[in-house]
Coordinates of C-alpha atoms and ligand atoms in Angstrom, one line a residue:
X1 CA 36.8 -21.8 -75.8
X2 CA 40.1 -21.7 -77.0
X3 CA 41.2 -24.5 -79.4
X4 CA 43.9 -26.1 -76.8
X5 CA 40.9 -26.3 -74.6
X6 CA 38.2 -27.6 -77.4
X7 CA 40.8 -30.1 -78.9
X8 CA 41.4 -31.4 -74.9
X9 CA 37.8 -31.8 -74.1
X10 CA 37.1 -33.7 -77.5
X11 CA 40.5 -35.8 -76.2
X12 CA 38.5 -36.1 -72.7
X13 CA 35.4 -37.5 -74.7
X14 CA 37.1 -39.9 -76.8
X15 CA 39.2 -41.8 -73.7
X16 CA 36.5 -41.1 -70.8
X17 CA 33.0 -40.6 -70.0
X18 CA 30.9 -38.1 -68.6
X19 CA 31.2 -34.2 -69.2
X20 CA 34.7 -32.1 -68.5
X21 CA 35.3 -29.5 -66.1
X22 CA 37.8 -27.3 -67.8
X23 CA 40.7 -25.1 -66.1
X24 CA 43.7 -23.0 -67.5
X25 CA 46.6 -22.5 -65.2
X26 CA 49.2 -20.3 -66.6
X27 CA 53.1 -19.9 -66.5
X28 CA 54.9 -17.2 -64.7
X29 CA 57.3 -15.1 -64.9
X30 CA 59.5 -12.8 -62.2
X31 CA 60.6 -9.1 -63.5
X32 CA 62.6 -9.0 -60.7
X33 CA 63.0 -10.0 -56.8
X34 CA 64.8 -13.6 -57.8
X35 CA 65.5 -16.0 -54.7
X36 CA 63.6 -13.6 -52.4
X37 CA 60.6 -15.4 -51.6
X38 CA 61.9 -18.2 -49.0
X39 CA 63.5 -15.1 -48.1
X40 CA 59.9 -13.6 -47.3
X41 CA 61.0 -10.0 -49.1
X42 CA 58.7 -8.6 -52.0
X43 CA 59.1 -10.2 -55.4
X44 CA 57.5 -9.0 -58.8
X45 CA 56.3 -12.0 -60.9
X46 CA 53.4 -12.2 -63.0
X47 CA 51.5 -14.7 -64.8
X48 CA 51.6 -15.1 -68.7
X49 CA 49.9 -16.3 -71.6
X50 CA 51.3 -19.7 -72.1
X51 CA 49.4 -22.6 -69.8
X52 CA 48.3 -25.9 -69.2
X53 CA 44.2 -26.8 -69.7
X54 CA 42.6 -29.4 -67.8
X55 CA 39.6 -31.2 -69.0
X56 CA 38.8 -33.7 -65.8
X57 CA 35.6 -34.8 -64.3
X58 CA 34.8 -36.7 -61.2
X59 CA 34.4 -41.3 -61.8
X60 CA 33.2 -42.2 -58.6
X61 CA 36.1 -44.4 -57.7
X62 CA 39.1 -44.0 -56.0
X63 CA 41.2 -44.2 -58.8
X64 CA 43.0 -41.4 -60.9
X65 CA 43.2 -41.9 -64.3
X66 CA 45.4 -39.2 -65.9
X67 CA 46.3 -38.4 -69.9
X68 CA 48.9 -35.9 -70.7
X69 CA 48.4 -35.1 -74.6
X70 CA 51.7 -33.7 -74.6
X71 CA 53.5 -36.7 -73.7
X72 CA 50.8 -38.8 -75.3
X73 CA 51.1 -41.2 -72.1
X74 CA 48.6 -42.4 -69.7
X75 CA 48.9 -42.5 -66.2
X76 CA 46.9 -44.0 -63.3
X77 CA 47.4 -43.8 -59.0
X78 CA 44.8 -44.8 -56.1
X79 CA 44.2 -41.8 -53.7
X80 CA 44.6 -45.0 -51.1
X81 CA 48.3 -45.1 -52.2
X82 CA 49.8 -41.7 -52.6
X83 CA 53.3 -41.8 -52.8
X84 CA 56.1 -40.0 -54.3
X85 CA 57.7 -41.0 -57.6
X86 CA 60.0 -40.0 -60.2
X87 CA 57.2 -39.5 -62.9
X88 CA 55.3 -35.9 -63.9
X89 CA 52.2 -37.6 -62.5
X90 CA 53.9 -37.2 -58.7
X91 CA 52.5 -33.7 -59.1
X92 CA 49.2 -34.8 -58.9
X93 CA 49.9 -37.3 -56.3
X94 CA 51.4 -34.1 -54.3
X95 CA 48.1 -32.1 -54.7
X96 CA 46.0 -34.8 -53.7
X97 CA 47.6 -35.6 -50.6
X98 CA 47.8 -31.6 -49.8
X99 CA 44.2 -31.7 -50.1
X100 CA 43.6 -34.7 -47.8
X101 CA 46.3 -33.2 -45.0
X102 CA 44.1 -30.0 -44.9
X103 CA 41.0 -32.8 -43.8
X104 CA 39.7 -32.6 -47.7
X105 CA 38.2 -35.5 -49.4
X106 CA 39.2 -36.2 -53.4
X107 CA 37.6 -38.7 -54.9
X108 CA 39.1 -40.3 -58.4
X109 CA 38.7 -38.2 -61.1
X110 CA 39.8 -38.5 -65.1
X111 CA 41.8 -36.0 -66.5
X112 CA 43.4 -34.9 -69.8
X113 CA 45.8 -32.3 -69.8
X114 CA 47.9 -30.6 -72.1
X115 CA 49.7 -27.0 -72.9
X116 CA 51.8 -24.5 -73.9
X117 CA 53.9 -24.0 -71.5
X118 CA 58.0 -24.7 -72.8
X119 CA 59.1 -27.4 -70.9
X120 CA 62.1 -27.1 -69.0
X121 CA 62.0 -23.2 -69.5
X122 CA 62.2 -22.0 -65.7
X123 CA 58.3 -21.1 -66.6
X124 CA 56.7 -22.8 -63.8
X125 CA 55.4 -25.0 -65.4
X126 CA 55.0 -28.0 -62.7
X127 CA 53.5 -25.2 -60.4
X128 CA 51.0 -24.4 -63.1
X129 CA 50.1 -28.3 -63.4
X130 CA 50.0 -28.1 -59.5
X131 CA 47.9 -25.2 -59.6
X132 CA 45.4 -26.3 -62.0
X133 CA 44.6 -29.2 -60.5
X134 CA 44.2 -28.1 -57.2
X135 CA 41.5 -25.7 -59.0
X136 CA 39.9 -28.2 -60.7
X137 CA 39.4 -30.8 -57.8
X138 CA 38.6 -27.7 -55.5
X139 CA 35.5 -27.3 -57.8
X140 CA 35.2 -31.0 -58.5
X141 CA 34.8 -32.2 -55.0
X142 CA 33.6 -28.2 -53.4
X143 CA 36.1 -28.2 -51.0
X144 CA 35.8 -24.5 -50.6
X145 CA 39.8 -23.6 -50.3
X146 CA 40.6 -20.5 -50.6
X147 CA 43.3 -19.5 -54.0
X148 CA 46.3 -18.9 -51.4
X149 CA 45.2 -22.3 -49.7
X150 CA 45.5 -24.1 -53.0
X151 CA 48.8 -21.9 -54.0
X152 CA 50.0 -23.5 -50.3
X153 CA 49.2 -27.2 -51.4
X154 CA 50.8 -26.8 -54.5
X155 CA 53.8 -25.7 -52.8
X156 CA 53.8 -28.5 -50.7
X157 CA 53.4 -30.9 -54.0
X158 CA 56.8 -29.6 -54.9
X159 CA 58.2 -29.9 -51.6
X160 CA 57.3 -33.0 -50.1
X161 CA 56.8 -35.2 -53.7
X162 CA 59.6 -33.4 -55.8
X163 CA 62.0 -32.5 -53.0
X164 CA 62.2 -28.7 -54.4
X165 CA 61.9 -26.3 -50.8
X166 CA 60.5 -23.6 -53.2
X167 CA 59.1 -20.5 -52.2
X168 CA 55.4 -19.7 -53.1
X169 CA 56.3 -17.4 -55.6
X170 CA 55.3 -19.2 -58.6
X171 CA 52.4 -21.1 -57.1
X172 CA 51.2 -17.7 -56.1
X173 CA 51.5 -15.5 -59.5
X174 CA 50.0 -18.8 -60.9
X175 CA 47.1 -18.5 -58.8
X176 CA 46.6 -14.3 -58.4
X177 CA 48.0 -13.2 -62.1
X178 CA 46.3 -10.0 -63.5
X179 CA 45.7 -9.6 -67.3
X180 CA 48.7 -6.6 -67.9
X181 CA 49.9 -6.5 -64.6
X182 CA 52.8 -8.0 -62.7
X183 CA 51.7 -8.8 -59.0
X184 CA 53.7 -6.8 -56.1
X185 CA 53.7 -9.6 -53.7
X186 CA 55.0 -9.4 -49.4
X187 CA 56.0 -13.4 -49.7
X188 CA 55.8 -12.4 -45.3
X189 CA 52.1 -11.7 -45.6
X190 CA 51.2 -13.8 -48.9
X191 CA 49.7 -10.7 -50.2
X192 CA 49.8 -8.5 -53.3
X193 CA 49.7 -5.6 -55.1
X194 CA 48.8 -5.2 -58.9
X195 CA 51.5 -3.0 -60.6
X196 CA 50.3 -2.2 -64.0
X197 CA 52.9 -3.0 -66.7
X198 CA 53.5 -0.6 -69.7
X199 CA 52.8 -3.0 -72.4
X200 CA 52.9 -1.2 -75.0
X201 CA 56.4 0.5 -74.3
X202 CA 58.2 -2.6 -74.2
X203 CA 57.9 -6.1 -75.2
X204 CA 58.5 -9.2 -72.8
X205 CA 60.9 -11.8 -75.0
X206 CA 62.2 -15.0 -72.9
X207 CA 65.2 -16.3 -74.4
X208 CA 65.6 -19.8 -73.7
X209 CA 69.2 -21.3 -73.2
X210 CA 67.1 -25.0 -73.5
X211 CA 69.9 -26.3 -71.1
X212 CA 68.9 -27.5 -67.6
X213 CA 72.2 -28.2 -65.8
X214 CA 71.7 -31.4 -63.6
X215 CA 72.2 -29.7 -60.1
X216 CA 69.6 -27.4 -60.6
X217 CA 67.3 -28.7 -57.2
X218 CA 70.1 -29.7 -55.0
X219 CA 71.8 -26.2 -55.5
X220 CA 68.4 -24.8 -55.1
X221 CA 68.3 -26.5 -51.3
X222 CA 71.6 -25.6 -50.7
X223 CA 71.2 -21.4 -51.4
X224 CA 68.5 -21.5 -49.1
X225 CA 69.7 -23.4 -46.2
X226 CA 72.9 -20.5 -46.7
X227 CA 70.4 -18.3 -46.3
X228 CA 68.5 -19.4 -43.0
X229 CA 72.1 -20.0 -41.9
X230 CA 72.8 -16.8 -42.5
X231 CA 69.6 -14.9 -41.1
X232 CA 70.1 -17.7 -37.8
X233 CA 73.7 -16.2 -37.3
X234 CA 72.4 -12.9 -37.4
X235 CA 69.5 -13.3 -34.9
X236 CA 72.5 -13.8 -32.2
X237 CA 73.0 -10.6 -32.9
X238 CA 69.8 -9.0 -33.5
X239 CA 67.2 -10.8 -31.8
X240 CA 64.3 -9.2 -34.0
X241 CA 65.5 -11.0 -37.2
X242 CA 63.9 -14.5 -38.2
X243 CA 64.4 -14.0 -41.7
X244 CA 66.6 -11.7 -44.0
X245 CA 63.6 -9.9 -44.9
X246 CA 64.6 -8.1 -41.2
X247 CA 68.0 -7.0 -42.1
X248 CA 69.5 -4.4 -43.3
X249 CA 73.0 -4.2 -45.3
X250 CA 74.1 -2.4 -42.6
X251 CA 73.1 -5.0 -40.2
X252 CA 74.9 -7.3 -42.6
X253 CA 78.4 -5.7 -42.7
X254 CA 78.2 -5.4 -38.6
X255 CA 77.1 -9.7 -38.5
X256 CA 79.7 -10.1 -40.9
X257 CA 82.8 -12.0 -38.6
X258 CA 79.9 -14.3 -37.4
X259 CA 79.2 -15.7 -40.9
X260 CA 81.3 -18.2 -43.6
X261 CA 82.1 -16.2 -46.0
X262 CA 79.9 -17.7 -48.5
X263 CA 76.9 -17.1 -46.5
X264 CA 77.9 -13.9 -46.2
X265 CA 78.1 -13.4 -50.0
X266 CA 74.5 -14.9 -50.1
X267 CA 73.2 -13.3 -48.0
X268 CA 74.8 -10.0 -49.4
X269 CA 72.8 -10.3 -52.8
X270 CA 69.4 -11.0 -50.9
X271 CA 70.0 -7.9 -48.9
X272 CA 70.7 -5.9 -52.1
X273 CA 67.8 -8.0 -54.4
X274 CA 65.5 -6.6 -51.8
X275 CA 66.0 -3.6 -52.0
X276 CA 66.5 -3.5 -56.2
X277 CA 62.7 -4.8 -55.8
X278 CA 61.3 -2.0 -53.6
X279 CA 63.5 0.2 -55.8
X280 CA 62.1 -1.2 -59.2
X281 CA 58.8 -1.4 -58.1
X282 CA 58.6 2.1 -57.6
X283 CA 60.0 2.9 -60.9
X284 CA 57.9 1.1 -62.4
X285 CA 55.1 3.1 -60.8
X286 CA 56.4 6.4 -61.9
X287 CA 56.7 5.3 -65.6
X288 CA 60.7 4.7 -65.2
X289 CA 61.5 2.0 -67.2
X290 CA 65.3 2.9 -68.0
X291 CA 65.5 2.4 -64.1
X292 CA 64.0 -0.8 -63.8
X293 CA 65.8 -1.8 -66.5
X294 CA 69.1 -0.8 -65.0
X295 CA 68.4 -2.9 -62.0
X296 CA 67.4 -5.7 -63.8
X297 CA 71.0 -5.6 -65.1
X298 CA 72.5 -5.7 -61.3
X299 CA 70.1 -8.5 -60.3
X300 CA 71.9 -10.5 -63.4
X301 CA 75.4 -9.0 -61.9
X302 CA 74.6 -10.4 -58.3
X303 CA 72.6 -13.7 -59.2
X304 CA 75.8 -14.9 -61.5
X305 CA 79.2 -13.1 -59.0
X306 CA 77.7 -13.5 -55.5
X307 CA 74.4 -15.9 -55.8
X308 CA 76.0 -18.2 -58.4
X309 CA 73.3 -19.5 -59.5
X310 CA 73.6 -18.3 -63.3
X311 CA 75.8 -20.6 -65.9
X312 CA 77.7 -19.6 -69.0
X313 CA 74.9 -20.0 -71.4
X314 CA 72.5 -17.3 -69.1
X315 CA 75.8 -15.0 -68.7
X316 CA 76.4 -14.9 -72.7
X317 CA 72.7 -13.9 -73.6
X318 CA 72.3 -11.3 -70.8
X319 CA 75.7 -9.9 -71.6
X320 CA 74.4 -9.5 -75.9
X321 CA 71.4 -8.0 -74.6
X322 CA 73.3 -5.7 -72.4
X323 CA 75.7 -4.2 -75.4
X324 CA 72.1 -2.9 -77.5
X325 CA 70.9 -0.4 -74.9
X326 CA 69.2 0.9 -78.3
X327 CA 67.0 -2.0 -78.5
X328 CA 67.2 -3.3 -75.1
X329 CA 65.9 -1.4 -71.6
X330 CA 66.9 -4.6 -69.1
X331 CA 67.9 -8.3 -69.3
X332 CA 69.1 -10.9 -66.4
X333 CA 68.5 -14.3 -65.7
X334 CA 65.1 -15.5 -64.5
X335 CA 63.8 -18.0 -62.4
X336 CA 66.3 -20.5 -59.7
X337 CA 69.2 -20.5 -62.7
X338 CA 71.9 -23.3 -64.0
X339 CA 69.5 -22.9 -67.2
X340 CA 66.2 -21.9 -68.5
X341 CA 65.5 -18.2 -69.5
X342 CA 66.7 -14.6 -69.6
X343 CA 63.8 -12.1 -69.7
X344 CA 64.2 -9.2 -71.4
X345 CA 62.4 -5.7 -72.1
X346 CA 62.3 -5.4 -75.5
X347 CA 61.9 -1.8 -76.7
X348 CA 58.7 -2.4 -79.5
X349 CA 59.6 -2.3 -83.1
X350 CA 63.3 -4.2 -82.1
X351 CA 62.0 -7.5 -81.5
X352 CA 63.3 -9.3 -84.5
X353 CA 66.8 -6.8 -84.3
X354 CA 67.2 -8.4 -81.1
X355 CA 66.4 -11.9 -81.4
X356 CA 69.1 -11.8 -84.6
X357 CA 71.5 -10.5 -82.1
X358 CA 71.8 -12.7 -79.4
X359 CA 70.9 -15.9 -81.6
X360 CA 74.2 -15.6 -83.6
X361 CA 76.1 -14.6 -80.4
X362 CA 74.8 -17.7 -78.5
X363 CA 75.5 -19.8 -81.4
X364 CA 79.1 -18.6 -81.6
X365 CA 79.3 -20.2 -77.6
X366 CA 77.4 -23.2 -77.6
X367 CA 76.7 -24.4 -81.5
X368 CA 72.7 -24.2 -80.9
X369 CA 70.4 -21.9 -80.9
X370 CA 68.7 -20.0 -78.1
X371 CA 64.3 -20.4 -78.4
X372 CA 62.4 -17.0 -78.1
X373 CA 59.1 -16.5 -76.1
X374 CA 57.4 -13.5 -76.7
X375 CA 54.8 -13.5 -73.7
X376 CA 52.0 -11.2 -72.3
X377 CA 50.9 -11.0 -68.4
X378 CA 47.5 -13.2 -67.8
X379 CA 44.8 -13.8 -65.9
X380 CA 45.7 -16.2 -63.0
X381 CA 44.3 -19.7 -62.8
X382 CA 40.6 -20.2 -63.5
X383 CA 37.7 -22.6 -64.8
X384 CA 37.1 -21.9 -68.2
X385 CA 33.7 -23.3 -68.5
X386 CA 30.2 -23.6 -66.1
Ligands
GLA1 C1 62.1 -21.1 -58.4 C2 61.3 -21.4 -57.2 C3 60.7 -20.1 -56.6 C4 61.7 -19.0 -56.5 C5 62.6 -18.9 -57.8 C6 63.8 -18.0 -57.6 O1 61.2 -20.7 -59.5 O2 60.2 -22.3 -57.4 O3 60.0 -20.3 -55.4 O4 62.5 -19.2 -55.4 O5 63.1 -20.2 -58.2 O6 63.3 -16.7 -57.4

């Protein structure tokens, strides 16, 4: 056991009775392929080494009693009455109402949870919370669902009881992540395919703005209904499209007088992030990680000029990281943007060059300081204990 998870379960003994299950649900992170997924194009996320562990067991009520050591707060919710709130515990609400629309029965259960995971980092972390639990009461109550079933309800968690229309990516590399490999995944067919990732030729370092601008979700909604708008328009034209993963730039350019402008714009980076994806995805095959790099450089380009989704404080620590080609192979912004992280491929050995760097240039800007995560790609949710 790690200690996270031995201090939780003593935390689980000490407030409740009876004997934990325990589950660790990690993080993610996306190399590449960013607001893709409710697209249904390929993305290339992965999960990490930085998660939340559940201790929980089953109390034969219909209560939920719920302790987040982080927070050092208790919170409590009958399965009778499950509706949304403002509070983290409307996660689990979420889950447990996923799992009773799919015709499964929860009973209450106890649970103390608590993690690693950087809050407000763009890290996933309430698909993580949504993924672990549906783990744990999927084994708790055997209600045999499969992972992409439980990535599914998560997503629905966020949808219906945060108001986030997410794509599954997160929920998904949650759920499938590979130890040292970032998961290829057809968001169309909800499949993947592990691509190894070259560890020991660069190093994965987050930098952390720790600013969340306030329209963050409501911007989210927006981009995508652009984009159905977009791919709608198009399907007038070319009755094979339902989504932009069917078009082409070339069908693009020909749609183009049928579409607002800034749905055209949109829809112009999601046409070109596709394709970056495929393209990076193969580099990354061959052992070309000065491409991949390079194209993680025009996702940042198109995310913050056509998506405009990026903010000044993203723009200033992908642009330091982009003037040290010597210590740096690729930076951009990760994750939905207006805050959180910039990932960046670290060549080894200029880790600490690097985070001197784009500290003091960030400071310069904004008068505090950027956070650093150094993260490795993990194994996907999973119980930790039998
Ligand atoms: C958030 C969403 C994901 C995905 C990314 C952008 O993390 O939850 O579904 O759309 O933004 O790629």
């Amino acid at each position: 056991m790690t200690d996270l998870a031995t201090t939780l379960h003593s935390e689980f003994r000490s407030r409740f009775p009876g004997t934990p299950l325990l589950v660790m649900a990690p993080g993610r992170i996306n190399l590449i392929g960013e607001h893709v997924d409710y697209n249904l194009g390929f993305v290339l996320p992965g999960a990490i080494d930085k998660h939340f562990i559940f201790a929980i067991a089953a109390n034969n009520t219909d209560r939920c009693r719920v302790y987040s050591s982080d927070f050092r707060e208790s919170s409590e919710f009958d399965l009778t009455a499950l509706v949304a709130g403002p509070h983290w515990v409307n996660y689990f609400m979420g889950v447990a109402e996923g799992f009773r629309r799919k015709g499964k029965t929860v009973h209450g259960f106890d649970c103390v949870f608590g993690g690693t995971i950087p809050a407000g980092a763009g890290l996933s972390s309430s698909a993580a919370l949504c993924c672990g639990l549906g783990t744990a009461l999927n084994e708790l109550f055997e209600a045999g669902l499969s992972k992409i079933e439980l990535a599914l309800i998560a997503q629905f968690s966020e949808h219906e009881f945060a108001g986030v229309k997410c794509g599954l990516m997160d929920q998904y590399a949650s759920l499938f992540g590979e130890r040292d490999s970032l998961l290829l995944l057809d968001c169309r067919s909800n499949t993947h395919e592990a691509v190894p990732f070259p560890s020991s030729q660069c190093t994965i370092i987050l930098a952390d703005t720790r600013v969340k601008h306030s329209l963050a979700s409501s911007a989210y909604n927006d981009r995508r209904a652009a984009c159905e708008e977009g791919a709608a328009k198009l399907a007038t034209l070319f009755p094979a499209v339902t989504s932009l993963r069917d078009v082409t730039l070339d069908q693009l350019e020909k749609g183009k007088s049928l579409l607002r402008q800034e749905v055209f714009t949109r829809c112009h980076y999601i046409v070109t992030e596709m394709e970056r994806t495929q393209q990076a995805a193969q580099a990354l095959k061959s052992g070309d990680l000065a491409r991949v790099g390079k194209l993680m450089f025009q996702t940042h380009e198109g995310l913050r000029s056509e998506y405009e989704v990026s903010c000044p404080e993203l723009d200033v620590l992908a642009s330091a990281a982009a003037k040290h080609p010597e210590w740096v192979i690729g930076a951009r912004m990760m994750g939905g943007g207006f805050g959180g992280c910039t990932i960046n491929l670290i060549r080894p050995g200029s880790e600490e060059s690097f985070k001197a760097l784009v500290s003091k240039e960030y400071f310069t800007s904004f008068r505090h300081a950027p956070e650093f995560h150094t993260v490795a790609l993990a194994q996907g949710t999973h119980r930790m204990n039998r």
